[in-house]
Amino acid sequence: MTTKVTDLMTRHVVCVRANDSLSAAARLMWEQDCGIVPVLNDEGSKVVGVVTDRDICMATWSRNLAPTNVLVSQAMSSDLAFCSPGDTLADAEATMRSRQIRRLPVLDADSKLVGILSIADITRLAGQGPIRGGAQVPAEQVVATLATIATSHAKANGDSRSLRQ
C-alpha cells in the first residue's frame, strides 16, 4: 500500500492575507505552534505564498523595523511548492528534497488549501508500523529527506564558501 499525503497531512491550517502585518502572522504561529502560515489572496480563495518564522525574522532584521511595520507580502515566498492530497508521500518528499523545504501546503484540484504536510508529520510516523490502509513510512526515506533538507543552500548549490564569512 502506498502512503498518500492525505494520510499524514495536518488538516487544520491557519492563514494570513498578503496585506496583513508580520506581527499578525507571528501571533498566529505562536498561538498555533507552527513555523509556517500560508498566505491567501485578498478574496481568501487562493494560496499565493507562504511566510515562515525565519522570513519574519530576516525581513524585520534586514529593514530594522518592527513586525507591525512590515507587510506579509514583503516577506513571503511566492515561489510556491505544494502537493495534492492524492499525491504519494514519496512524491511529496521528493519536492521537499529538491526545494530543501520542510513543509508543503496541500492544495485540492481547485487550488484550495486543504492542509499542510510537514517533515515532522512524516517523521512522527516513520518506523511506527502501518498507518491507515496498511501503508508504511520507510525510516530510511525520511532520513534521506532530512539529510537533504539540512544541507545548507550554499553547499547544495556548489558554493564551498563558509556561511559565516
mmCIF file of C-alpha atoms in Angstrom:
data_model
loop_
_atom_site.group_PDB
_atom_site.id
_atom_site.type_symbol
_atom_site.label_atom_id
_atom_site.label_comp_id
_atom_site.label_asym_id
_atom_site.label_seq_id
_atom_site.Cartn_x
_atom_site.Cartn_y
_atom_site.Cartn_z
ATOM 1 C CA MET A 1 0.000 0.000 0.000
ATOM 2 C CA THR A 2 1.339 3.432 -0.971
ATOM 3 C CA THR A 3 1.147 6.200 1.598
ATOM 4 C CA LYS A 4 -0.744 9.262 0.388
ATOM 5 C CA VAL A 5 -0.363 12.848 1.557
ATOM 6 C CA THR A 6 -3.946 12.788 2.848
ATOM 7 C CA ASP A 7 -2.942 10.046 5.325
ATOM 8 C CA LEU A 8 -0.446 12.305 7.127
ATOM 9 C CA MET A 9 -1.277 15.945 6.449
ATOM 10 C CA THR A 10 -2.428 18.383 9.107
ATOM 11 C CA ARG A 11 -5.926 19.476 8.163
ATOM 12 C CA HIS A 12 -6.486 22.496 10.406
ATOM 13 C CA VAL A 13 -4.369 25.279 8.909
ATOM 14 C CA VAL A 14 -4.422 28.948 9.853
ATOM 15 C CA CYS A 15 -3.732 31.534 7.150
ATOM 16 C CA VAL A 16 -2.947 35.209 6.681
ATOM 17 C CA ARG A 17 -3.504 37.646 3.822
ATOM 18 C CA ALA A 18 -0.707 39.366 1.933
ATOM 19 C CA ASN A 19 -1.710 42.779 3.317
ATOM 20 C CA ASP A 20 -1.602 41.597 6.961
ATOM 21 C CA SER A 21 1.343 42.663 9.105
ATOM 22 C CA LEU A 22 4.115 40.267 10.019
ATOM 23 C CA SER A 23 3.066 40.676 13.646
ATOM 24 C CA ALA A 24 -0.315 39.106 12.774
ATOM 25 C CA ALA A 25 1.474 36.174 11.140
ATOM 26 C CA ALA A 26 3.847 35.792 14.106
ATOM 27 C CA ARG A 27 0.928 35.854 16.538
ATOM 28 C CA LEU A 28 -0.819 33.047 14.620
ATOM 29 C CA MET A 29 2.377 30.998 14.559
ATOM 30 C CA TRP A 30 2.785 31.443 18.313
ATOM 31 C CA GLU A 31 -0.840 30.594 19.087
ATOM 32 C CA GLN A 32 -0.930 27.579 16.762
ATOM 33 C CA ASP A 33 2.633 26.378 17.489
ATOM 34 C CA CYS A 34 3.644 26.308 13.832
ATOM 35 C CA GLY A 35 6.513 27.710 11.796
ATOM 36 C CA ILE A 36 4.711 28.452 8.549
ATOM 37 C CA VAL A 37 1.499 30.184 7.544
ATOM 38 C CA PRO A 38 0.016 30.042 4.048
ATOM 39 C CA VAL A 39 -0.771 33.434 2.535
ATOM 40 C CA LEU A 40 -4.136 33.852 0.808
ATOM 41 C CA ASN A 41 -5.155 36.327 -1.875
ATOM 42 C CA ASP A 42 -7.490 39.206 -0.968
ATOM 43 C CA GLU A 43 -10.566 37.083 -1.647
ATOM 44 C CA GLY A 44 -9.238 34.301 0.568
ATOM 45 C CA SER A 45 -9.736 31.770 -2.189
ATOM 46 C CA LYS A 46 -6.201 31.023 -3.376
ATOM 47 C CA VAL A 47 -2.810 30.435 -1.764
ATOM 48 C CA VAL A 48 -0.378 32.998 -3.174
ATOM 49 C CA GLY A 49 2.600 32.200 -0.973
ATOM 50 C CA VAL A 50 3.849 31.197 2.440
ATOM 51 C CA VAL A 51 5.586 33.031 5.245
ATOM 52 C CA THR A 52 7.812 31.295 7.778
ATOM 53 C CA ASP A 53 9.119 32.278 11.174
ATOM 54 C CA ARG A 54 12.543 32.716 9.566
ATOM 55 C CA ASP A 55 11.063 35.002 6.892
ATOM 56 C CA ILE A 56 9.641 37.197 9.644
ATOM 57 C CA CYS A 57 12.964 37.398 11.485
ATOM 58 C CA MET A 58 15.003 38.171 8.385
ATOM 59 C CA ALA A 59 12.527 40.704 6.948
ATOM 60 C CA THR A 60 12.311 42.690 10.169
ATOM 61 C CA TRP A 61 16.038 42.474 10.941
ATOM 62 C CA SER A 62 17.150 43.470 7.437
ATOM 63 C CA ARG A 63 14.836 46.506 7.459
ATOM 64 C CA ASN A 64 15.419 47.341 11.137
ATOM 65 C CA LEU A 65 11.645 47.522 11.568
ATOM 66 C CA ALA A 66 9.117 46.077 13.975
ATOM 67 C CA PRO A 67 6.893 43.282 12.590
ATOM 68 C CA THR A 68 3.875 45.600 12.809
ATOM 69 C CA ASN A 69 5.540 47.830 10.190
ATOM 70 C CA VAL A 70 6.205 45.143 7.573
ATOM 71 C CA LEU A 71 3.540 43.511 5.418
ATOM 72 C CA VAL A 72 3.393 39.765 4.859
ATOM 73 C CA SER A 73 3.708 40.461 1.112
ATOM 74 C CA GLN A 74 7.167 41.959 1.762
ATOM 75 C CA ALA A 75 8.479 38.797 3.419
ATOM 76 C CA MET A 76 6.548 35.882 1.928
ATOM 77 C CA SER A 77 7.809 33.411 -0.587
ATOM 78 C CA SER A 78 5.580 33.471 -3.649
ATOM 79 C CA ASP A 79 7.506 30.706 -5.417
ATOM 80 C CA LEU A 80 5.045 28.181 -4.043
ATOM 81 C CA ALA A 81 5.906 24.499 -3.761
ATOM 82 C CA PHE A 82 2.855 22.386 -2.938
ATOM 83 C CA CYS A 83 1.371 18.936 -3.176
ATOM 84 C CA SER A 84 -2.093 17.415 -3.541
ATOM 85 C CA PRO A 85 -3.937 15.142 -1.078
ATOM 86 C CA GLY A 86 -3.748 12.221 -3.502
ATOM 87 C CA ASP A 87 -0.012 12.564 -4.143
ATOM 88 C CA THR A 88 2.199 9.822 -2.806
ATOM 89 C CA LEU A 89 4.351 10.538 0.197
ATOM 90 C CA ALA A 90 7.381 9.714 -1.954
ATOM 91 C CA ASP A 91 6.423 12.457 -4.438
ATOM 92 C CA ALA A 92 5.874 14.990 -1.642
ATOM 93 C CA GLU A 93 9.237 14.114 -0.097
ATOM 94 C CA ALA A 94 10.909 14.454 -3.490
ATOM 95 C CA THR A 95 9.550 18.006 -3.668
ATOM 96 C CA MET A 96 10.807 18.710 -0.146
ATOM 97 C CA ARG A 97 14.242 17.385 -1.072
ATOM 98 C CA SER A 98 14.518 19.272 -4.361
ATOM 99 C CA ARG A 99 13.353 22.558 -2.834
ATOM 100 C CA GLN A 100 15.057 21.980 0.557
ATOM 101 C CA ILE A 101 11.878 22.765 2.469
ATOM 102 C CA ARG A 102 10.265 21.154 5.493
ATOM 103 C CA ARG A 103 6.612 21.967 4.847
ATOM 104 C CA LEU A 104 4.264 21.799 1.867
ATOM 105 C CA PRO A 105 0.817 23.331 1.534
ATOM 106 C CA VAL A 106 -1.667 20.729 0.320
ATOM 107 C CA LEU A 107 -3.985 22.038 -2.400
ATOM 108 C CA ASP A 108 -7.009 20.303 -3.883
ATOM 109 C CA ALA A 109 -7.910 20.139 -7.591
ATOM 110 C CA ASP A 110 -9.403 23.657 -7.366
ATOM 111 C CA SER A 111 -6.190 25.004 -5.803
ATOM 112 C CA LYS A 112 -7.909 25.429 -2.428
ATOM 113 C CA LEU A 113 -5.867 24.877 0.714
ATOM 114 C CA VAL A 114 -6.842 21.616 2.435
ATOM 115 C CA GLY A 115 -3.831 21.043 4.689
ATOM 116 C CA ILE A 116 -0.098 21.179 5.324
ATOM 117 C CA LEU A 117 2.348 18.305 5.134
ATOM 118 C CA SER A 118 5.492 18.724 7.204
ATOM 119 C CA ILE A 119 8.598 16.645 7.598
ATOM 120 C CA ALA A 120 7.589 16.448 11.278
ATOM 121 C CA ASP A 121 4.290 14.770 10.273
ATOM 122 C CA ILE A 122 6.257 12.220 8.276
ATOM 123 C CA THR A 123 8.944 11.678 10.901
ATOM 124 C CA ARG A 124 6.442 11.027 13.700
ATOM 125 C CA LEU A 125 5.066 8.060 11.799
ATOM 126 C CA ALA A 126 8.267 6.677 10.296
ATOM 127 C CA GLY A 127 9.113 3.282 11.650
ATOM 128 C CA GLN A 128 5.918 3.025 13.715
ATOM 129 C CA GLY A 129 4.427 0.353 11.516
ATOM 130 C CA PRO A 130 1.430 0.524 9.205
ATOM 131 C CA ILE A 131 -0.840 3.560 9.180
ATOM 132 C CA ARG A 132 -4.347 3.925 7.770
ATOM 133 C CA GLY A 133 -4.889 1.417 4.983
ATOM 134 C CA GLY A 134 -1.781 -0.597 5.885
ATOM 135 C CA ALA A 135 0.683 1.869 4.330
ATOM 136 C CA GLN A 136 4.107 2.334 5.892
ATOM 137 C CA VAL A 137 6.585 5.186 6.006
ATOM 138 C CA PRO A 138 10.132 3.853 5.497
ATOM 139 C CA ALA A 139 12.516 5.367 8.049
ATOM 140 C CA GLU A 140 15.383 5.326 5.520
ATOM 141 C CA GLN A 141 13.338 7.519 3.179
ATOM 142 C CA VAL A 142 12.732 10.077 5.941
ATOM 143 C CA VAL A 143 16.422 10.132 6.876
ATOM 144 C CA ALA A 144 17.360 10.825 3.238
ATOM 145 C CA THR A 145 14.860 13.678 3.067
ATOM 146 C CA LEU A 146 16.059 15.187 6.358
ATOM 147 C CA ALA A 147 19.691 14.956 5.258
ATOM 148 C CA THR A 148 18.959 16.798 2.023
ATOM 149 C CA ILE A 149 16.854 19.484 3.694
ATOM 150 C CA ALA A 150 19.532 20.017 6.344
ATOM 151 C CA THR A 151 22.238 20.659 3.742
ATOM 152 C CA SER A 152 22.966 24.373 3.533
ATOM 153 C CA HIS A 153 21.658 26.093 0.419
ATOM 154 C CA ALA A 154 25.166 27.346 -0.367
ATOM 155 C CA LYS A 155 26.634 23.837 -0.328
ATOM 156 C CA ALA A 156 23.658 22.392 -2.215
ATOM 157 C CA ASN A 157 24.279 24.967 -4.957
ATOM 158 C CA GLY A 158 28.005 24.183 -5.193
ATOM 159 C CA ASP A 159 29.180 27.158 -3.137
ATOM 160 C CA SER A 160 32.012 25.934 -0.920
ATOM 161 C CA ARG A 161 32.336 29.220 1.000
ATOM 162 C CA SER A 162 31.583 29.169 4.674
ATOM 163 C CA LEU A 163 28.237 30.651 5.565
ATOM 164 C CA ARG A 164 29.965 32.585 8.365
ATOM 165 C CA GLN A 165 32.344 34.507 6.093
#
